[in-house]
């Protein structure tokens, strides 16, 4: 078979991209190192689209949940990953959970049986110098290929660990308590939201950090180099009662407009996306367990009602600085024959990775067939996620992100909290329908397409 595109990595993203391309009539070579003598530290099998941890694709509620909406959009675009997940669904309430072995076997079998796909069990160590390519090697990309990517993109543009500080939806911050100021009152612009703390509140918070349940590193993650750059907030807290007050919680220069004085400590939040809907808790990367983070961070004055778009974490995770490196259709600006897809782009999670694989596959098919494919509208889950990765996120502080409503343009007008999510999803559905109708016929693969 003369291949027209080379996909490297047969995980969630590479498998979905291969399927979309093959269904559009493009001949695909899919290289997967597992099964060819190599393994990642987290995978256990040779199966394509292996789920390395949880067996859940999270909420399947397309009316009220952004990831549920993403499921629905992917189904309507003929996603293989969603079709296999639906076929191997196990009871999990409103979540979409799957029998992982059946799921992976179905993806592997369907791709292996496709006349347009050749699966090769090989490790790829270099970026191909020419020819259409999709790199979908995920958070545990092979070391040699990671080095090659680093060479092509620059050392600062490829990370091997994430250091996630929690992100808060802007409209859930109480601005009657918080106020805007510059960082430690230096500079002209008031770019930071400040949450003030009294001594009692700070000491209780400090104790909460020391006492809180933490997640352990996996054995192969233990050599995390985070201590050099972005130390977890609880590790800083262990160094002494005042360490945080001289670090990320420093109140110097920050007059609280309600008292006219510096608070004992502050928590500062900085805008995280161009839309201004998401705000990042500066310096709050943490390995506290998620429930503990929500409980403790809601004790911060002004964040009592905070809704978190992302919680903190630290993991081994290979990802590129996509907002800086990729064009809107996921091509590497410096080498446009190469696209990136999946978690290596800085999206986070099984569903998001497969969604970006779906888009990369469709964009690549359009390029190879001389068609123009418009971008999915920013008001859809696919468009919001793609837009965030390829430019909406702040490249200076880029860290992995799940899909969430904070990535969408805010809805117009006021709405009751209970109605807001529904309004996002109604708007998204209408936009997706319009976009799909406008796609040139060759790009319109219907939902019935995955014949599995
Ligand atoms: C320990 C761990 C736990 C996780 N738990 C969850 C979870 O519970 N829920 C969740 O939603 N997400 C979880 N994730 C994130 C999850 O890995 C991703 O969401 C998802 O698997 C990413 O899909 P992907 O296709 O980008 O990468 P992957 O699914 O990892 O696929 C990449 C593929 O590329 C192959 N590969 C790598 N390098 C090369 C090379 N040089 N040549 C050829 N092939 C190569 C790998 O073998 C792999 O099959 C976890 C990640 C890790 C590391």
PDB file of N, CA, C and O in Angstrom, residues 8-74:
ATOM      1  N   UNK A   8       2.150   8.585  13.970  1.00  0.00           N
ATOM      2  CA  UNK A   8       3.033   7.962  14.963  1.00  0.00           C
ATOM      3  C   UNK A   8       2.298   7.945  16.300  1.00  0.00           C
ATOM      4  O   UNK A   8       1.978   9.010  16.857  1.00  0.00           O
ATOM      5  N   UNK A   9       2.034   6.747  16.813  1.00  0.00           N
ATOM      6  CA  UNK A   9       1.338   6.596  18.085  1.00  0.00           C
ATOM      7  C   UNK A   9      -0.076   6.072  17.877  1.00  0.00           C
ATOM      8  O   UNK A   9      -0.901   6.749  17.257  1.00  0.00           O
ATOM      9  N   UNK A  10      -0.324   4.873  18.404  1.00  0.00           N
ATOM     10  CA  UNK A  10      -1.648   4.262  18.251  1.00  0.00           C
ATOM     11  C   UNK A  10      -2.422   4.284  19.548  1.00  0.00           C
ATOM     12  O   UNK A  10      -3.008   3.291  19.972  1.00  0.00           O
ATOM     13  N   UNK A  11      -2.453   5.440  20.203  1.00  0.00           N
ATOM     14  CA  UNK A  11      -3.258   5.606  21.411  1.00  0.00           C
ATOM     15  C   UNK A  11      -4.635   6.133  21.037  1.00  0.00           C
ATOM     16  O   UNK A  11      -5.149   5.880  19.936  1.00  0.00           O
ATOM     17  N   UNK A  12      -5.228   6.895  21.953  1.00  0.00           N
ATOM     18  CA  UNK A  12      -6.567   7.430  21.719  1.00  0.00           C
ATOM     19  C   UNK A  12      -6.573   8.359  20.505  1.00  0.00           C
ATOM     20  O   UNK A  12      -7.450   8.264  19.634  1.00  0.00           O
ATOM     21  N   UNK A  13      -5.601   9.254  20.436  1.00  0.00           N
ATOM     22  CA  UNK A  13      -5.588  10.265  19.371  1.00  0.00           C
ATOM     23  C   UNK A  13      -5.174   9.677  18.027  1.00  0.00           C
ATOM     24  O   UNK A  13      -5.830   9.916  17.008  1.00  0.00           O
ATOM     25  N   UNK A  14      -4.094   8.880  18.034  1.00  0.00           N
ATOM     26  CA  UNK A  14      -3.606   8.318  16.772  1.00  0.00           C
ATOM     27  C   UNK A  14      -4.627   7.378  16.158  1.00  0.00           C
ATOM     28  O   UNK A  14      -4.817   7.364  14.931  1.00  0.00           O
ATOM     29  N   UNK A  15      -5.310   6.599  16.995  1.00  0.00           N
ATOM     30  CA  UNK A  15      -6.314   5.661  16.482  1.00  0.00           C
ATOM     31  C   UNK A  15      -7.478   6.428  15.848  1.00  0.00           C
ATOM     32  O   UNK A  15      -7.953   6.081  14.759  1.00  0.00           O
ATOM     33  N   UNK A  16      -7.930   7.477  16.548  1.00  0.00           N
ATOM     34  CA  UNK A  16      -9.054   8.248  15.997  1.00  0.00           C
ATOM     35  C   UNK A  16      -8.645   8.961  14.707  1.00  0.00           C
ATOM     36  O   UNK A  16      -9.406   9.010  13.735  1.00  0.00           O
ATOM     37  N   UNK A  17      -7.444   9.528  14.688  1.00  0.00           N
ATOM     38  CA  UNK A  17      -6.978  10.226  13.484  1.00  0.00           C
ATOM     39  C   UNK A  17      -6.890   9.252  12.314  1.00  0.00           C
ATOM     40  O   UNK A  17      -7.305   9.562  11.188  1.00  0.00           O
ATOM     41  N   UNK A  18      -6.357   8.037  12.577  1.00  0.00           N
ATOM     42  CA  UNK A  18      -6.226   7.037  11.512  1.00  0.00           C
ATOM     43  C   UNK A  18      -7.600   6.691  10.943  1.00  0.00           C
ATOM     44  O   UNK A  18      -7.785   6.588   9.725  1.00  0.00           O
ATOM     45  N   UNK A  19      -8.555   6.515  11.829  1.00  0.00           N
ATOM     46  CA  UNK A  19      -9.910   6.167  11.405  1.00  0.00           C
ATOM     47  C   UNK A  19     -10.526   7.267  10.526  1.00  0.00           C
ATOM     48  O   UNK A  19     -11.067   7.003   9.460  1.00  0.00           O
ATOM     49  N   UNK A  20     -10.404   8.511  10.969  1.00  0.00           N
ATOM     50  CA  UNK A  20     -11.001   9.619  10.217  1.00  0.00           C
ATOM     51  C   UNK A  20     -10.362   9.723   8.831  1.00  0.00           C
ATOM     52  O   UNK A  20     -11.045   9.946   7.832  1.00  0.00           O
ATOM     53  N   UNK A  21      -9.054   9.565   8.773  1.00  0.00           N
ATOM     54  CA  UNK A  21      -8.350   9.652   7.487  1.00  0.00           C
ATOM     55  C   UNK A  21      -8.749   8.487   6.580  1.00  0.00           C
ATOM     56  O   UNK A  21      -9.052   8.679   5.393  1.00  0.00           O
ATOM     57  N   UNK A  22      -8.735   7.296   7.139  1.00  0.00           N
ATOM     58  CA  UNK A  22      -9.047   6.113   6.330  1.00  0.00           C
ATOM     59  C   UNK A  22     -10.468   6.198   5.791  1.00  0.00           C
ATOM     60  O   UNK A  22     -10.732   5.866   4.629  1.00  0.00           O
ATOM     61  N   UNK A  23     -11.387   6.657   6.621  1.00  0.00           N
ATOM     62  CA  UNK A  23     -12.779   6.789   6.181  1.00  0.00           C
ATOM     63  C   UNK A  23     -12.934   7.831   5.081  1.00  0.00           C
ATOM     64  O   UNK A  23     -13.851   7.757   4.279  1.00  0.00           O
ATOM     65  N   UNK A  24     -12.021   8.802   5.067  1.00  0.00           N
ATOM     66  CA  UNK A  24     -12.070   9.820   4.016  1.00  0.00           C
ATOM     67  C   UNK A  24     -11.348   9.342   2.747  1.00  0.00           C
ATOM     68  O   UNK A  24     -11.247  10.074   1.777  1.00  0.00           O
ATOM     69  N   UNK A  25     -10.811   8.119   2.785  1.00  0.00           N
ATOM     70  CA  UNK A  25     -10.182   7.553   1.591  1.00  0.00           C
ATOM     71  C   UNK A  25      -8.681   7.726   1.526  1.00  0.00           C
ATOM     72  O   UNK A  25      -8.065   7.469   0.494  1.00  0.00           O
ATOM     73  N   UNK A  26      -8.068   8.141   2.643  1.00  0.00           N
ATOM     74  CA  UNK A  26      -6.619   8.372   2.660  1.00  0.00           C
ATOM     75  C   UNK A  26      -5.913   7.103   3.173  1.00  0.00           C
ATOM     76  O   UNK A  26      -6.384   6.464   4.119  1.00  0.00           O
ATOM     77  N   UNK A  27      -4.799   6.773   2.532  1.00  0.00           N
ATOM     78  CA  UNK A  27      -4.021   5.585   2.935  1.00  0.00           C
ATOM     79  C   UNK A  27      -3.092   5.955   4.098  1.00  0.00           C
ATOM     80  O   UNK A  27      -2.300   6.896   3.989  1.00  0.00           O
ATOM     81  N   UNK A  28      -3.179   5.208   5.172  1.00  0.00           N
ATOM     82  CA  UNK A  28      -2.505   5.570   6.432  1.00  0.00           C
ATOM     83  C   UNK A  28      -1.496   4.502   6.853  1.00  0.00           C
ATOM     84  O   UNK A  28      -1.803   3.305   6.806  1.00  0.00           O
ATOM     85  N   UNK A  29      -0.323   4.948   7.282  1.00  0.00           N
ATOM     86  CA  UNK A  29       0.607   4.056   8.001  1.00  0.00           C
ATOM     87  C   UNK A  29       0.550   4.468   9.464  1.00  0.00           C
ATOM     88  O   UNK A  29       0.811   5.632   9.796  1.00  0.00           O
ATOM     89  N   UNK A  30       0.194   3.547  10.326  1.00  0.00           N
ATOM     90  CA  UNK A  30       0.066   3.848  11.751  1.00  0.00           C
ATOM     91  C   UNK A  30       1.177   3.105  12.505  1.00  0.00           C
ATOM     92  O   UNK A  30       1.169   1.871  12.568  1.00  0.00           O
ATOM     93  N   UNK A  31       2.137   3.864  13.042  1.00  0.00           N
ATOM     94  CA  UNK A  31       3.262   3.248  13.756  1.00  0.00           C
ATOM     95  C   UNK A  31       3.000   3.277  15.251  1.00  0.00           C
ATOM     96  O   UNK A  31       2.761   4.347  15.823  1.00  0.00           O
ATOM     97  N   UNK A  32       3.053   2.100  15.864  1.00  0.00           N
ATOM     98  CA  UNK A  32       2.864   1.992  17.320  1.00  0.00           C
ATOM     99  C   UNK A  32       4.017   1.166  17.874  1.00  0.00           C
ATOM    100  O   UNK A  32       4.251   0.049  17.423  1.00  0.00           O
ATOM    101  N   UNK A  33       4.712   1.725  18.864  1.00  0.00           N
ATOM    102  CA  UNK A  33       5.918   1.025  19.350  1.00  0.00           C
ATOM    103  C   UNK A  33       5.597  -0.176  20.230  1.00  0.00           C
ATOM    104  O   UNK A  33       6.386  -1.116  20.308  1.00  0.00           O
ATOM    105  N   UNK A  34       4.428  -0.135  20.903  1.00  0.00           N
ATOM    106  CA  UNK A  34       4.094  -1.311  21.718  1.00  0.00           C
ATOM    107  C   UNK A  34       3.770  -2.482  20.767  1.00  0.00           C
ATOM    108  O   UNK A  34       3.131  -2.295  19.740  1.00  0.00           O
ATOM    109  N   UNK A  35       4.224  -3.643  21.117  1.00  0.00           N
ATOM    110  CA  UNK A  35       4.045  -4.774  20.204  1.00  0.00           C
ATOM    111  C   UNK A  35       5.239  -4.935  19.274  1.00  0.00           C
ATOM    112  O   UNK A  35       5.324  -5.902  18.522  1.00  0.00           O
ATOM    113  N   UNK A  36       6.159  -3.983  19.331  1.00  0.00           N
ATOM    114  CA  UNK A  36       7.363  -4.065  18.499  1.00  0.00           C
ATOM    115  C   UNK A  36       8.609  -4.106  19.370  1.00  0.00           C
ATOM    116  O   UNK A  36       9.684  -3.753  18.917  1.00  0.00           O
ATOM    117  N   UNK A  37       8.436  -4.468  20.641  1.00  0.00           N
ATOM    118  CA  UNK A  37       9.591  -4.575  21.530  1.00  0.00           C
ATOM    119  C   UNK A  37       9.733  -3.405  22.491  1.00  0.00           C
ATOM    120  O   UNK A  37      10.641  -3.394  23.318  1.00  0.00           O
ATOM    121  N   UNK A  38       8.853  -2.417  22.410  1.00  0.00           N
ATOM    122  CA  UNK A  38       8.923  -1.274  23.334  1.00  0.00           C
ATOM    123  C   UNK A  38       7.640  -1.190  24.150  1.00  0.00           C
ATOM    124  O   UNK A  38       6.604  -1.726  23.770  1.00  0.00           O
ATOM    125  N   UNK A  39       7.717  -0.471  25.239  1.00  0.00           N
ATOM    126  CA  UNK A  39       6.556  -0.296  26.131  1.00  0.00           C
ATOM    127  C   UNK A  39       6.690   1.058  26.814  1.00  0.00           C
ATOM    128  O   UNK A  39       7.808   1.566  26.940  1.00  0.00           O
ATOM    129  N   UNK A  40       5.606   1.655  27.232  1.00  0.00           N
ATOM    130  CA  UNK A  40       5.704   2.858  28.072  1.00  0.00           C
ATOM    131  C   UNK A  40       5.622   2.407  29.534  1.00  0.00           C
ATOM    132  O   UNK A  40       5.235   1.272  29.814  1.00  0.00           O
ATOM    133  N   UNK A  41       5.957   3.286  30.486  1.00  0.00           N
ATOM    134  CA  UNK A  41       5.870   2.867  31.893  1.00  0.00           C
ATOM    135  C   UNK A  41       4.430   2.649  32.369  1.00  0.00           C
ATOM    136  O   UNK A  41       4.221   2.031  33.407  1.00  0.00           O
ATOM    137  N   UNK A  42       3.429   3.150  31.633  1.00  0.00           N
ATOM    138  CA  UNK A  42       2.054   3.064  32.130  1.00  0.00           C
ATOM    139  C   UNK A  42       1.203   2.036  31.387  1.00  0.00           C
ATOM    140  O   UNK A  42       0.243   1.508  31.939  1.00  0.00           O
ATOM    141  N   UNK A  43       1.517   1.759  30.134  1.00  0.00           N
ATOM    142  CA  UNK A  43       0.708   0.795  29.376  1.00  0.00           C
ATOM    143  C   UNK A  43       1.019  -0.624  29.823  1.00  0.00           C
ATOM    144  O   UNK A  43       2.114  -0.917  30.304  1.00  0.00           O
ATOM    145  N   UNK A  44       0.032  -1.514  29.649  1.00  0.00           N
ATOM    146  CA  UNK A  44       0.185  -2.916  30.067  1.00  0.00           C
ATOM    147  C   UNK A  44       0.090  -3.880  28.893  1.00  0.00           C
ATOM    148  O   UNK A  44       0.410  -5.050  29.027  1.00  0.00           O
ATOM    149  N   UNK A  45      -0.458  -3.435  27.771  1.00  0.00           N
ATOM    150  CA  UNK A  45      -0.778  -4.352  26.670  1.00  0.00           C
ATOM    151  C   UNK A  45      -0.224  -3.798  25.352  1.00  0.00           C
ATOM    152  O   UNK A  45       0.336  -2.706  25.317  1.00  0.00           O
ATOM    153  N   UNK A  46      -0.466  -4.582  24.289  1.00  0.00           N
ATOM    154  CA  UNK A  46      -0.102  -4.123  22.943  1.00  0.00           C
ATOM    155  C   UNK A  46      -1.309  -3.499  22.229  1.00  0.00           C
ATOM    156  O   UNK A  46      -1.215  -3.106  21.067  1.00  0.00           O
ATOM    157  N   UNK A  47      -2.443  -3.442  22.895  1.00  0.00           N
ATOM    158  CA  UNK A  47      -3.671  -2.980  22.230  1.00  0.00           C
ATOM    159  C   UNK A  47      -3.631  -1.510  21.878  1.00  0.00           C
ATOM    160  O   UNK A  47      -3.068  -0.699  22.624  1.00  0.00           O
ATOM    161  N   UNK A  48      -4.230  -1.161  20.760  1.00  0.00           N
ATOM    162  CA  UNK A  48      -4.364   0.248  20.409  1.00  0.00           C
ATOM    163  C   UNK A  48      -5.385   0.874  21.351  1.00  0.00           C
ATOM    164  O   UNK A  48      -6.263   0.203  21.883  1.00  0.00           O
ATOM    165  N   UNK A  49      -5.272   2.175  21.540  1.00  0.00           N
ATOM    166  CA  UNK A  49      -6.207   2.920  22.394  1.00  0.00           C
ATOM    167  C   UNK A  49      -6.370   2.269  23.769  1.00  0.00           C
ATOM    168  O   UNK A  49      -7.476   2.168  24.293  1.00  0.00           O
ATOM    169  N   UNK A  50      -5.275   1.829  24.329  1.00  0.00           N
ATOM    170  CA  UNK A  50      -5.342   1.281  25.699  1.00  0.00           C
ATOM    171  C   UNK A  50      -5.610   2.424  26.680  1.00  0.00           C
ATOM    172  O   UNK A  50      -4.988   3.491  26.599  1.00  0.00           O
ATOM    173  N   UNK A  51      -6.524   2.176  27.624  1.00  0.00           N
ATOM    174  CA  UNK A  51      -6.783   3.165  28.689  1.00  0.00           C
ATOM    175  C   UNK A  51      -5.817   2.853  29.822  1.00  0.00           C
ATOM    176  O   UNK A  51      -5.890   1.774  30.412  1.00  0.00           O
ATOM    177  N   UNK A  52      -4.914   3.777  30.125  1.00  0.00           N
ATOM    178  CA  UNK A  52      -3.828   3.444  31.054  1.00  0.00           C
ATOM    179  C   UNK A  52      -4.247   3.498  32.522  1.00  0.00           C
ATOM    180  O   UNK A  52      -3.519   3.026  33.383  1.00  0.00           O
ATOM    181  N   UNK A  53      -5.402   4.097  32.815  1.00  0.00           N
ATOM    182  CA  UNK A  53      -5.761   4.194  34.236  1.00  0.00           C
ATOM    183  C   UNK A  53      -7.250   3.942  34.395  1.00  0.00           C
ATOM    184  O   UNK A  53      -7.719   2.824  34.234  1.00  0.00           O
ATOM    185  N   UNK A  54      -8.022   4.997  34.663  1.00  0.00           N
ATOM    186  CA  UNK A  54      -9.463   4.836  34.856  1.00  0.00           C
ATOM    187  C   UNK A  54     -10.097   4.265  33.587  1.00  0.00           C
ATOM    188  O   UNK A  54      -9.574   4.436  32.483  1.00  0.00           O
ATOM    189  N   UNK A  55     -11.261   3.603  33.745  1.00  0.00           N
ATOM    190  CA  UNK A  55     -11.980   3.123  32.556  1.00  0.00           C
ATOM    191  C   UNK A  55     -13.126   4.063  32.196  1.00  0.00           C
ATOM    192  O   UNK A  55     -14.065   3.676  31.524  1.00  0.00           O
ATOM    193  N   UNK A  56     -13.052   5.326  32.667  1.00  0.00           N
ATOM    194  CA  UNK A  56     -14.164   6.261  32.464  1.00  0.00           C
ATOM    195  C   UNK A  56     -13.819   7.363  31.466  1.00  0.00           C
ATOM    196  O   UNK A  56     -12.730   7.943  31.507  1.00  0.00           O
ATOM    197  N   UNK A  57     -14.815   7.621  30.605  1.00  0.00           N
ATOM    198  CA  UNK A  57     -14.732   8.780  29.706  1.00  0.00           C
ATOM    199  C   UNK A  57     -15.484   9.969  30.319  1.00  0.00           C
ATOM    200  O   UNK A  57     -15.885  10.870  29.627  1.00  0.00           O
ATOM    201  N   UNK A  58     -15.733   9.894  31.613  1.00  0.00           N
ATOM    202  CA  UNK A  58     -16.371  10.950  32.403  1.00  0.00           C
ATOM    203  C   UNK A  58     -17.840  11.144  31.982  1.00  0.00           C
ATOM    204  O   UNK A  58     -18.428  10.241  31.396  1.00  0.00           O
ATOM    205  N   UNK A  59     -18.395  12.301  32.299  1.00  0.00           N
ATOM    206  CA  UNK A  59     -19.838  12.483  32.149  1.00  0.00           C
ATOM    207  C   UNK A  59     -20.289  12.320  30.694  1.00  0.00           C
ATOM    208  O   UNK A  59     -19.637  12.795  29.775  1.00  0.00           O
ATOM    209  N   UNK A  60     -21.437  11.660  30.543  1.00  0.00           N
ATOM    210  CA  UNK A  60     -22.010  11.527  29.192  1.00  0.00           C
ATOM    211  C   UNK A  60     -23.220  12.448  29.041  1.00  0.00           C
ATOM    212  O   UNK A  60     -24.008  12.285  28.115  1.00  0.00           O
ATOM    213  N   UNK A  61     -23.347  13.412  29.937  1.00  0.00           N
ATOM    214  CA  UNK A  61     -24.492  14.327  29.922  1.00  0.00           C
ATOM    215  C   UNK A  61     -24.230  15.478  28.935  1.00  0.00           C
ATOM    216  O   UNK A  61     -23.527  16.436  29.269  1.00  0.00           O
ATOM    217  N   UNK A  62     -24.803  15.360  27.767  1.00  0.00           N
ATOM    218  CA  UNK A  62     -24.536  16.358  26.714  1.00  0.00           C
ATOM    219  C   UNK A  62     -25.327  17.645  26.909  1.00  0.00           C
ATOM    220  O   UNK A  62     -25.118  18.620  26.198  1.00  0.00           O
ATOM    221  N   UNK A  63     -26.235  17.663  27.888  1.00  0.00           N
ATOM    222  CA  UNK A  63     -27.045  18.867  28.127  1.00  0.00           C
ATOM    223  C   UNK A  63     -26.384  19.810  29.123  1.00  0.00           C
ATOM    224  O   UNK A  63     -26.581  21.018  29.055  1.00  0.00           O
ATOM    225  N   UNK A  64     -25.616  19.242  30.050  1.00  0.00           N
ATOM    226  CA  UNK A  64     -25.134  20.060  31.174  1.00  0.00           C
ATOM    227  C   UNK A  64     -23.651  19.952  31.441  1.00  0.00           C
ATOM    228  O   UNK A  64     -23.163  20.499  32.423  1.00  0.00           O
ATOM    229  N   UNK A  65     -22.933  19.225  30.629  1.00  0.00           N
ATOM    230  CA  UNK A  65     -21.530  18.973  30.929  1.00  0.00           C
ATOM    231  C   UNK A  65     -20.688  19.108  29.660  1.00  0.00           C
ATOM    232  O   UNK A  65     -21.055  18.582  28.611  1.00  0.00           O
ATOM    233  N   UNK A  66     -19.563  19.796  29.773  1.00  0.00           N
ATOM    234  CA  UNK A  66     -18.761  20.074  28.572  1.00  0.00           C
ATOM    235  C   UNK A  66     -18.166  18.800  27.967  1.00  0.00           C
ATOM    236  O   UNK A  66     -18.074  18.670  26.738  1.00  0.00           O
ATOM    237  N   UNK A  67     -17.765  17.841  28.822  1.00  0.00           N
ATOM    238  CA  UNK A  67     -17.184  16.631  28.233  1.00  0.00           C
ATOM    239  C   UNK A  67     -18.292  15.758  27.631  1.00  0.00           C
ATOM    240  O   UNK A  67     -18.092  15.104  26.598  1.00  0.00           O
ATOM    241  N   UNK A  68     -19.489  15.796  28.246  1.00  0.00           N
ATOM    242  CA  UNK A  68     -20.626  15.082  27.658  1.00  0.00           C
ATOM    243  C   UNK A  68     -20.978  15.669  26.294  1.00  0.00           C
ATOM    244  O   UNK A  68     -21.302  14.951  25.343  1.00  0.00           O
ATOM    245  N   UNK A  69     -20.882  16.985  26.203  1.00  0.00           N
ATOM    246  CA  UNK A  69     -21.133  17.659  24.924  1.00  0.00           C
ATOM    247  C   UNK A  69     -20.083  17.225  23.888  1.00  0.00           C
ATOM    248  O   UNK A  69     -20.410  16.958  22.726  1.00  0.00           O
ATOM    249  N   UNK A  70     -18.829  17.134  24.341  1.00  0.00           N
ATOM    250  CA  UNK A  70     -17.766  16.700  23.423  1.00  0.00           C
ATOM    251  C   UNK A  70     -18.046  15.279  22.920  1.00  0.00           C
ATOM    252  O   UNK A  70     -17.862  14.985  21.724  1.00  0.00           O
ATOM    253  N   UNK A  71     -18.514  14.401  23.804  1.00  0.00           N
ATOM    254  CA  UNK A  71     -18.914  13.049  23.354  1.00  0.00           C
ATOM    255  C   UNK A  71     -19.911  13.167  22.206  1.00  0.00           C
ATOM    256  O   UNK A  71     -19.770  12.506  21.179  1.00  0.00           O
ATOM    257  N   UNK A  72     -20.953  13.984  22.439  1.00  0.00           N
ATOM    258  CA  UNK A  72     -22.035  14.075  21.451  1.00  0.00           C
ATOM    259  C   UNK A  72     -21.506  14.601  20.117  1.00  0.00           C
ATOM    260  O   UNK A  72     -21.878  14.111  19.043  1.00  0.00           O
ATOM    261  N   UNK A  73     -20.643  15.597  20.179  1.00  0.00           N
ATOM    262  CA  UNK A  73     -20.095  16.162  18.935  1.00  0.00           C
ATOM    263  C   UNK A  73     -19.238  15.122  18.215  1.00  0.00           C
ATOM    264  O   UNK A  73     -19.283  15.007  16.982  1.00  0.00           O
ATOM    265  N   UNK A  74     -18.471  14.371  18.969  1.00  0.00           N
ATOM    266  CA  UNK A  74     -17.624  13.348  18.342  1.00  0.00           C
ATOM    267  C   UNK A  74     -18.482  12.246  17.718  1.00  0.00           C
ATOM    268  O   UNK A  74     -18.188  11.765  16.624  1.00  0.00           O
TER     269      UNK A  74
END
